[in-house]
Amino acid sequence: MDDRGGSFVAVRRISQGLERGNTCHSTSGKSEVVAGSAAWLGRGLSCVCAQRRESDARPSFDLTPAQEECLQRLQSRIDVPYDSSIPEHQEALRALWNAAFPEEELHGLISEQWKEMGWQGKDPSTDFRGGGFISLENLLFFARNFPKSFQDLLTKQEGDRSVWEYPFAVAGVNITFMLIQMLDLEAVKPRTLVGATFLKFLAGKNESAFDLLYCITFKLMDQQWLAMRASYMDFNAVMKATRRQLEKELLVEDLIRLEDLPSYKLLTR
């Protein structure tokens, strides 16, 4: 519980579960529900909206060589933790600040200023534990490619907003991890239809398919927030609704591009 009265609920994965080298695709991990502060709670935790039942059917889908290569590249991105000692990571964080607040000078990578973006403290690196470096890359891609939508969400410009809002940056990290689980991206190959469907967008020349889907999902999540007239404590319910809608759109027959998703129209540059 935080000082605004809200809390996120997360699922702690007690064991690592599926290993990518395990060709039988079985899972042995158990889950327990834990309550935490209204922020990302670290690697190994995920929103309740992404919880899976071990009894769920897990069909396996064959990949083309191109799809397998693209999936491996994306998985290599997912595996990179945020490391505040790496210059590339430091520069990416500074770039995110400059994109978000171009007219405000950043005093340091550890600063009270970061709370303006929706991090839970003065050191954003503590929040990246849940999504790794790719969650920072996602936010930066969003800021650079859809600056109007990024700023609208950051500053809560659209709709009849709730008094208790979700924290922008922390919500972004949650979205990254939700997508990783929804698309089953940590498996050797997808074991869900929605995961297999996504790979057809990832293969080929569109190396930024995951980043684009992230932008679509963030905007869709905000739309769901407004439609549900949500308050801070409704974050998990909003994320569940977002996931259901996104899966529905991805599984539309004959979908050719991510740009053809109905929710893509929510984005503005």
mmCIF file of C-alpha atoms in Angstrom:
data_model
loop_
_atom_site.group_PDB
_atom_site.id
_atom_site.type_symbol
_atom_site.label_atom_id
_atom_site.label_comp_id
_atom_site.label_asym_id
_atom_site.label_seq_id
_atom_site.Cartn_x
_atom_site.Cartn_y
_atom_site.Cartn_z
ATOM 1 C CA MET A 1 0.000 0.000 0.000
ATOM 2 C CA ASP A 2 1.375 3.408 -0.891
ATOM 3 C CA ASP A 3 0.584 6.914 0.292
ATOM 4 C CA ARG A 4 -2.189 7.251 -2.262
ATOM 5 C CA GLY A 5 -3.985 4.196 -0.957
ATOM 6 C CA GLY A 6 -3.339 2.006 -3.963
ATOM 7 C CA SER A 7 -1.415 -1.180 -4.464
ATOM 8 C CA PHE A 8 -0.441 -3.452 -7.290
ATOM 9 C CA VAL A 9 -0.702 -7.200 -6.894
ATOM 10 C CA ALA A 10 1.942 -9.361 -8.479
ATOM 11 C CA VAL A 11 2.673 -13.011 -9.033
ATOM 12 C CA ARG A 12 6.010 -14.253 -7.727
ATOM 13 C CA ARG A 13 7.509 -17.057 -9.779
ATOM 14 C CA ILE A 14 9.122 -19.244 -7.138
ATOM 15 C CA SER A 15 11.100 -21.307 -9.632
ATOM 16 C CA GLN A 16 12.365 -20.438 -13.079
ATOM 17 C CA GLY A 17 9.902 -22.812 -14.749
ATOM 18 C CA LEU A 18 10.525 -23.331 -18.443
ATOM 19 C CA GLU A 19 14.098 -23.293 -19.624
ATOM 20 C CA ARG A 20 14.658 -22.381 -23.255
ATOM 21 C CA GLY A 21 16.681 -25.510 -23.823
ATOM 22 C CA ASN A 22 13.935 -27.782 -22.505
ATOM 23 C CA THR A 23 12.352 -29.250 -25.618
ATOM 24 C CA CYS A 24 9.507 -30.948 -23.799
ATOM 25 C CA HIS A 25 8.000 -27.500 -23.006
ATOM 26 C CA SER A 26 6.884 -28.458 -19.533
ATOM 27 C CA THR A 27 6.580 -26.074 -16.592
ATOM 28 C CA SER A 28 7.290 -27.018 -13.046
ATOM 29 C CA GLY A 29 7.160 -23.605 -11.380
ATOM 30 C CA LYS A 30 4.548 -22.661 -8.835
ATOM 31 C CA SER A 31 3.113 -19.217 -8.223
ATOM 32 C CA GLU A 32 2.000 -17.291 -5.243
ATOM 33 C CA VAL A 33 0.173 -13.985 -5.130
ATOM 34 C CA VAL A 34 1.882 -11.210 -3.277
ATOM 35 C CA ALA A 35 0.874 -7.635 -2.583
ATOM 36 C CA GLY A 36 3.371 -4.862 -3.047
ATOM 37 C CA SER A 37 3.750 -1.140 -3.449
ATOM 38 C CA ALA A 38 2.278 0.605 -6.434
ATOM 39 C CA ALA A 39 5.317 0.067 -8.599
ATOM 40 C CA TRP A 40 7.146 -2.623 -10.471
ATOM 41 C CA LEU A 41 8.381 -5.101 -7.911
ATOM 42 C CA GLY A 42 11.441 -6.484 -9.662
ATOM 43 C CA ARG A 43 12.544 -9.238 -12.031
ATOM 44 C CA GLY A 44 10.652 -12.469 -11.445
ATOM 45 C CA LEU A 45 7.408 -10.647 -10.676
ATOM 46 C CA SER A 46 4.568 -10.039 -13.054
ATOM 47 C CA CYS A 47 1.119 -8.539 -13.104
ATOM 48 C CA VAL A 48 -1.767 -10.785 -12.134
ATOM 49 C CA CYS A 49 -3.096 -10.065 -15.617
ATOM 50 C CA ALA A 50 -0.291 -12.221 -17.025
ATOM 51 C CA GLN A 51 -0.748 -15.177 -14.677
ATOM 52 C CA ARG A 52 -0.996 -18.569 -16.370
ATOM 53 C CA ARG A 53 -2.525 -21.786 -15.170
ATOM 54 C CA GLU A 54 -0.304 -24.841 -15.341
ATOM 55 C CA SER A 55 -3.272 -26.816 -16.661
ATOM 56 C CA ASP A 56 -3.541 -24.585 -19.751
ATOM 57 C CA ALA A 57 -3.062 -26.401 -23.050
ATOM 58 C CA ARG A 58 0.289 -25.642 -24.634
ATOM 59 C CA PRO A 59 0.343 -26.430 -28.358
ATOM 60 C CA SER A 60 3.707 -25.993 -30.078
ATOM 61 C CA PHE A 61 4.151 -24.088 -33.338
ATOM 62 C CA ASP A 62 6.925 -24.667 -35.856
ATOM 63 C CA LEU A 63 9.044 -21.684 -36.874
ATOM 64 C CA THR A 64 10.624 -20.796 -40.192
ATOM 65 C CA PRO A 65 14.391 -20.179 -40.041
ATOM 66 C CA ALA A 66 13.744 -16.429 -40.407
ATOM 67 C CA GLN A 67 11.217 -16.432 -37.555
ATOM 68 C CA GLU A 68 13.562 -18.422 -35.335
ATOM 69 C CA GLU A 69 16.387 -15.972 -35.986
ATOM 70 C CA CYS A 70 14.169 -12.964 -35.228
ATOM 71 C CA LEU A 71 12.848 -14.580 -32.057
ATOM 72 C CA GLN A 72 16.369 -15.302 -30.835
ATOM 73 C CA ARG A 73 17.382 -11.680 -31.410
ATOM 74 C CA LEU A 74 14.371 -10.466 -29.479
ATOM 75 C CA GLN A 75 15.084 -12.933 -26.674
ATOM 76 C CA SER A 76 18.651 -11.660 -26.476
ATOM 77 C CA ARG A 77 17.225 -8.171 -25.878
ATOM 78 C CA ILE A 78 14.881 -9.484 -23.211
ATOM 79 C CA ASP A 79 17.785 -11.118 -21.393
ATOM 80 C CA VAL A 80 19.717 -7.869 -20.895
ATOM 81 C CA PRO A 81 19.231 -6.402 -17.399
ATOM 82 C CA TYR A 82 19.454 -2.672 -16.880
ATOM 83 C CA ASP A 83 22.930 -1.868 -15.566
ATOM 84 C CA SER A 84 23.527 1.679 -14.357
ATOM 85 C CA SER A 85 27.295 1.192 -14.730
ATOM 86 C CA ILE A 86 27.099 0.675 -18.519
ATOM 87 C CA PRO A 87 27.548 3.933 -20.503
ATOM 88 C CA GLU A 88 25.062 2.830 -23.189
ATOM 89 C CA HIS A 89 22.380 2.328 -20.548
ATOM 90 C CA GLN A 90 23.199 5.666 -18.927
ATOM 91 C CA GLU A 91 22.912 7.450 -22.270
ATOM 92 C CA ALA A 92 19.601 5.752 -23.057
ATOM 93 C CA LEU A 93 18.211 6.926 -19.717
ATOM 94 C CA ARG A 94 19.398 10.481 -20.358
ATOM 95 C CA ALA A 95 17.870 10.306 -23.842
ATOM 96 C CA LEU A 96 14.551 9.275 -22.323
ATOM 97 C CA TRP A 97 14.622 12.275 -20.007
ATOM 98 C CA ASN A 98 15.474 14.637 -22.875
ATOM 99 C CA ALA A 99 12.620 13.230 -24.953
ATOM 100 C CA ALA A 100 10.174 13.570 -22.067
ATOM 101 C CA PHE A 101 11.283 16.974 -20.775
ATOM 102 C CA PRO A 102 13.304 18.655 -23.536
ATOM 103 C CA GLU A 103 13.309 22.039 -21.822
ATOM 104 C CA GLU A 104 14.223 20.830 -18.335
ATOM 105 C CA GLU A 105 17.831 20.050 -17.505
ATOM 106 C CA LEU A 106 18.414 16.739 -15.749
ATOM 107 C CA HIS A 107 20.515 17.110 -12.613
ATOM 108 C CA GLY A 108 21.643 13.491 -12.511
ATOM 109 C CA LEU A 109 20.763 9.856 -13.151
ATOM 110 C CA ILE A 110 19.792 9.736 -9.503
ATOM 111 C CA SER A 111 17.539 12.703 -8.840
ATOM 112 C CA GLU A 112 14.169 13.567 -7.359
ATOM 113 C CA GLN A 113 13.282 14.801 -10.848
ATOM 114 C CA TRP A 114 12.614 11.256 -12.032
ATOM 115 C CA LYS A 115 9.437 11.151 -9.966
ATOM 116 C CA GLU A 116 7.980 13.635 -12.476
ATOM 117 C CA MET A 117 8.022 10.824 -15.056
ATOM 118 C CA GLY A 118 6.346 8.324 -12.773
ATOM 119 C CA TRP A 119 9.258 6.399 -11.289
ATOM 120 C CA GLN A 120 8.724 5.363 -7.701
ATOM 121 C CA GLY A 121 11.910 6.970 -6.424
ATOM 122 C CA LYS A 122 14.866 9.103 -7.403
ATOM 123 C CA ASP A 123 16.747 6.177 -8.997
ATOM 124 C CA PRO A 124 14.929 4.660 -12.016
ATOM 125 C CA SER A 125 17.353 1.736 -12.127
ATOM 126 C CA THR A 126 15.525 0.158 -9.192
ATOM 127 C CA ASP A 127 12.322 0.014 -11.258
ATOM 128 C CA PHE A 128 13.968 -1.541 -14.310
ATOM 129 C CA ARG A 129 14.530 -4.795 -12.440
ATOM 130 C CA GLY A 130 11.121 -5.963 -13.631
ATOM 131 C CA GLY A 131 11.568 -5.328 -17.340
ATOM 132 C CA GLY A 132 15.286 -5.048 -17.957
ATOM 133 C CA PHE A 133 16.955 -2.790 -20.496
ATOM 134 C CA ILE A 134 14.314 -3.582 -23.126
ATOM 135 C CA SER A 135 11.700 -1.737 -21.063
ATOM 136 C CA LEU A 136 13.842 1.395 -21.316
ATOM 137 C CA GLU A 137 14.284 0.791 -25.047
ATOM 138 C CA ASN A 138 10.496 0.480 -25.378
ATOM 139 C CA LEU A 139 9.883 3.798 -23.633
ATOM 140 C CA LEU A 140 12.542 5.509 -25.732
ATOM 141 C CA PHE A 141 11.124 4.067 -28.967
ATOM 142 C CA PHE A 142 7.688 5.354 -27.951
ATOM 143 C CA ALA A 143 9.034 8.841 -27.197
ATOM 144 C CA ARG A 144 10.933 9.083 -30.476
ATOM 145 C CA ASN A 145 8.404 7.565 -32.866
ATOM 146 C CA PHE A 146 5.099 8.747 -31.390
ATOM 147 C CA PRO A 147 6.052 11.896 -29.461
ATOM 148 C CA LYS A 148 2.504 13.295 -29.428
ATOM 149 C CA SER A 149 1.006 10.147 -27.888
ATOM 150 C CA PHE A 150 3.970 9.786 -25.536
ATOM 151 C CA GLN A 151 3.538 13.324 -24.214
ATOM 152 C CA ASP A 152 -0.249 12.945 -23.978
ATOM 153 C CA LEU A 153 0.153 9.895 -21.748
ATOM 154 C CA LEU A 154 3.029 11.333 -19.743
ATOM 155 C CA THR A 155 1.116 14.516 -18.943
ATOM 156 C CA LYS A 156 -2.348 12.875 -18.835
ATOM 157 C CA GLN A 157 -3.781 15.221 -21.460
ATOM 158 C CA GLU A 158 -6.695 13.159 -22.743
ATOM 159 C CA GLY A 159 -10.069 12.301 -21.257
ATOM 160 C CA ASP A 160 -11.709 12.801 -17.901
ATOM 161 C CA ARG A 161 -8.789 11.731 -15.740
ATOM 162 C CA SER A 162 -8.977 10.034 -12.378
ATOM 163 C CA VAL A 163 -7.783 11.831 -9.270
ATOM 164 C CA TRP A 164 -5.558 8.805 -8.591
ATOM 165 C CA GLU A 165 -3.596 8.149 -11.781
ATOM 166 C CA TYR A 166 -1.261 5.334 -12.690
ATOM 167 C CA PRO A 167 2.465 6.256 -12.646
ATOM 168 C CA PHE A 168 3.496 6.622 -16.288
ATOM 169 C CA ALA A 169 7.011 5.141 -16.265
ATOM 170 C CA VAL A 170 6.256 2.245 -13.911
ATOM 171 C CA ALA A 171 3.177 1.391 -15.969
ATOM 172 C CA GLY A 172 5.450 1.264 -19.015
ATOM 173 C CA VAL A 173 7.698 -1.340 -17.379
ATOM 174 C CA ASN A 174 4.633 -3.406 -16.465
ATOM 175 C CA ILE A 175 3.467 -3.282 -20.080
ATOM 176 C CA THR A 176 6.803 -4.594 -21.340
ATOM 177 C CA PHE A 177 6.689 -7.566 -19.013
ATOM 178 C CA MET A 178 3.019 -8.255 -19.705
ATOM 179 C CA LEU A 179 3.751 -8.444 -23.440
ATOM 180 C CA ILE A 180 6.696 -10.787 -22.886
ATOM 181 C CA GLN A 181 4.438 -13.172 -20.994
ATOM 182 C CA MET A 182 1.410 -12.793 -23.259
ATOM 183 C CA LEU A 183 3.478 -13.577 -26.364
ATOM 184 C CA ASP A 184 5.378 -16.372 -24.574
ATOM 185 C CA LEU A 185 8.664 -14.852 -25.720
ATOM 186 C CA GLU A 186 10.855 -16.649 -23.209
ATOM 187 C CA ALA A 187 9.971 -20.072 -24.623
ATOM 188 C CA VAL A 188 12.057 -21.893 -27.226
ATOM 189 C CA LYS A 189 9.171 -21.405 -29.610
ATOM 190 C CA PRO A 190 5.636 -20.089 -29.075
ATOM 191 C CA ARG A 191 3.150 -22.337 -27.348
ATOM 192 C CA THR A 192 0.173 -20.007 -27.762
ATOM 193 C CA LEU A 193 -1.662 -18.916 -30.888
ATOM 194 C CA VAL A 194 -1.191 -15.241 -30.091
ATOM 195 C CA GLY A 195 2.548 -15.792 -29.692
ATOM 196 C CA ALA A 196 2.782 -17.605 -33.017
ATOM 197 C CA THR A 197 0.724 -14.872 -34.674
ATOM 198 C CA PHE A 198 3.070 -12.179 -33.424
ATOM 199 C CA LEU A 199 6.097 -13.874 -34.988
ATOM 200 C CA LYS A 200 4.781 -13.298 -38.484
ATOM 201 C CA PHE A 201 5.051 -9.569 -37.774
ATOM 202 C CA LEU A 202 8.496 -9.968 -36.231
ATOM 203 C CA ALA A 203 9.989 -11.871 -39.165
ATOM 204 C CA GLY A 204 11.235 -10.019 -42.195
ATOM 205 C CA LYS A 205 12.326 -6.399 -42.135
ATOM 206 C CA ASN A 206 10.260 -5.234 -39.173
ATOM 207 C CA GLU A 207 12.799 -5.604 -36.368
ATOM 208 C CA SER A 208 10.851 -3.054 -34.317
ATOM 209 C CA ALA A 209 7.618 -5.075 -34.201
ATOM 210 C CA PHE A 210 7.808 -5.621 -30.444
ATOM 211 C CA ASP A 211 8.512 -1.934 -29.811
ATOM 212 C CA LEU A 212 5.612 -0.929 -32.039
ATOM 213 C CA LEU A 213 3.267 -3.353 -30.297
ATOM 214 C CA TYR A 214 4.418 -1.831 -27.004
ATOM 215 C CA CYS A 215 3.347 1.637 -28.160
ATOM 216 C CA ILE A 216 -0.023 0.329 -29.297
ATOM 217 C CA THR A 217 -0.511 -1.471 -25.983
ATOM 218 C CA PHE A 218 0.379 1.579 -23.884
ATOM 219 C CA LYS A 219 -2.142 3.722 -25.729
ATOM 220 C CA LEU A 220 -4.758 0.968 -25.531
ATOM 221 C CA MET A 221 -4.160 0.621 -21.804
ATOM 222 C CA ASP A 222 -4.777 4.329 -21.307
ATOM 223 C CA GLN A 223 -7.988 4.102 -23.339
ATOM 224 C CA GLN A 224 -9.152 1.219 -21.158
ATOM 225 C CA TRP A 225 -8.272 3.252 -18.061
ATOM 226 C CA LEU A 226 -10.523 6.077 -19.224
ATOM 227 C CA ALA A 227 -13.332 3.797 -20.410
ATOM 228 C CA MET A 228 -13.385 1.997 -17.056
ATOM 229 C CA ARG A 229 -13.160 5.291 -15.152
ATOM 230 C CA ALA A 230 -10.396 3.587 -13.225
ATOM 231 C CA SER A 231 -8.640 4.767 -10.115
ATOM 232 C CA TYR A 232 -5.200 3.801 -8.893
ATOM 233 C CA MET A 233 -6.332 0.575 -7.248
ATOM 234 C CA ASP A 234 -7.908 -0.627 -10.530
ATOM 235 C CA PHE A 235 -4.583 -0.935 -12.369
ATOM 236 C CA ASN A 236 -4.592 -4.736 -12.519
ATOM 237 C CA ALA A 237 -8.170 -4.839 -13.803
ATOM 238 C CA VAL A 238 -7.234 -2.341 -16.512
ATOM 239 C CA MET A 239 -4.222 -4.434 -17.514
ATOM 240 C CA LYS A 240 -6.387 -7.555 -17.761
ATOM 241 C CA ALA A 241 -8.863 -5.735 -19.994
ATOM 242 C CA THR A 242 -6.010 -4.409 -22.114
ATOM 243 C CA ARG A 243 -4.576 -7.871 -22.599
ATOM 244 C CA ARG A 244 -7.947 -9.348 -23.578
ATOM 245 C CA GLN A 245 -8.539 -6.625 -26.171
ATOM 246 C CA LEU A 246 -5.036 -6.894 -27.587
ATOM 247 C CA GLU A 247 -5.266 -10.676 -27.949
ATOM 248 C CA LYS A 248 -8.617 -10.272 -29.697
ATOM 249 C CA GLU A 249 -7.153 -7.806 -32.190
ATOM 250 C CA LEU A 250 -4.021 -9.852 -32.863
ATOM 251 C CA LEU A 251 -6.040 -12.982 -33.623
ATOM 252 C CA VAL A 252 -8.210 -11.374 -36.301
ATOM 253 C CA GLU A 253 -8.011 -13.484 -39.445
ATOM 254 C CA ASP A 254 -5.918 -12.188 -42.359
ATOM 255 C CA LEU A 255 -4.170 -9.527 -40.296
ATOM 256 C CA ILE A 256 -1.119 -8.522 -42.316
ATOM 257 C CA ARG A 257 0.533 -5.651 -40.419
ATOM 258 C CA LEU A 258 0.535 -4.378 -36.850
ATOM 259 C CA GLU A 259 -0.517 -1.072 -38.349
ATOM 260 C CA ASP A 260 -3.814 -2.773 -39.269
ATOM 261 C CA LEU A 261 -4.727 -3.340 -35.622
ATOM 262 C CA PRO A 262 -7.716 -1.177 -34.650
ATOM 263 C CA SER A 263 -5.798 0.142 -31.630
ATOM 264 C CA TYR A 264 -2.976 1.398 -33.849
ATOM 265 C CA LYS A 265 -5.295 4.229 -34.856
ATOM 266 C CA LEU A 266 -5.088 5.529 -31.294
ATOM 267 C CA LEU A 267 -1.445 6.528 -31.838
ATOM 268 C CA THR A 268 -0.458 9.964 -33.096
ATOM 269 C CA ARG A 269 2.982 11.201 -34.023
#
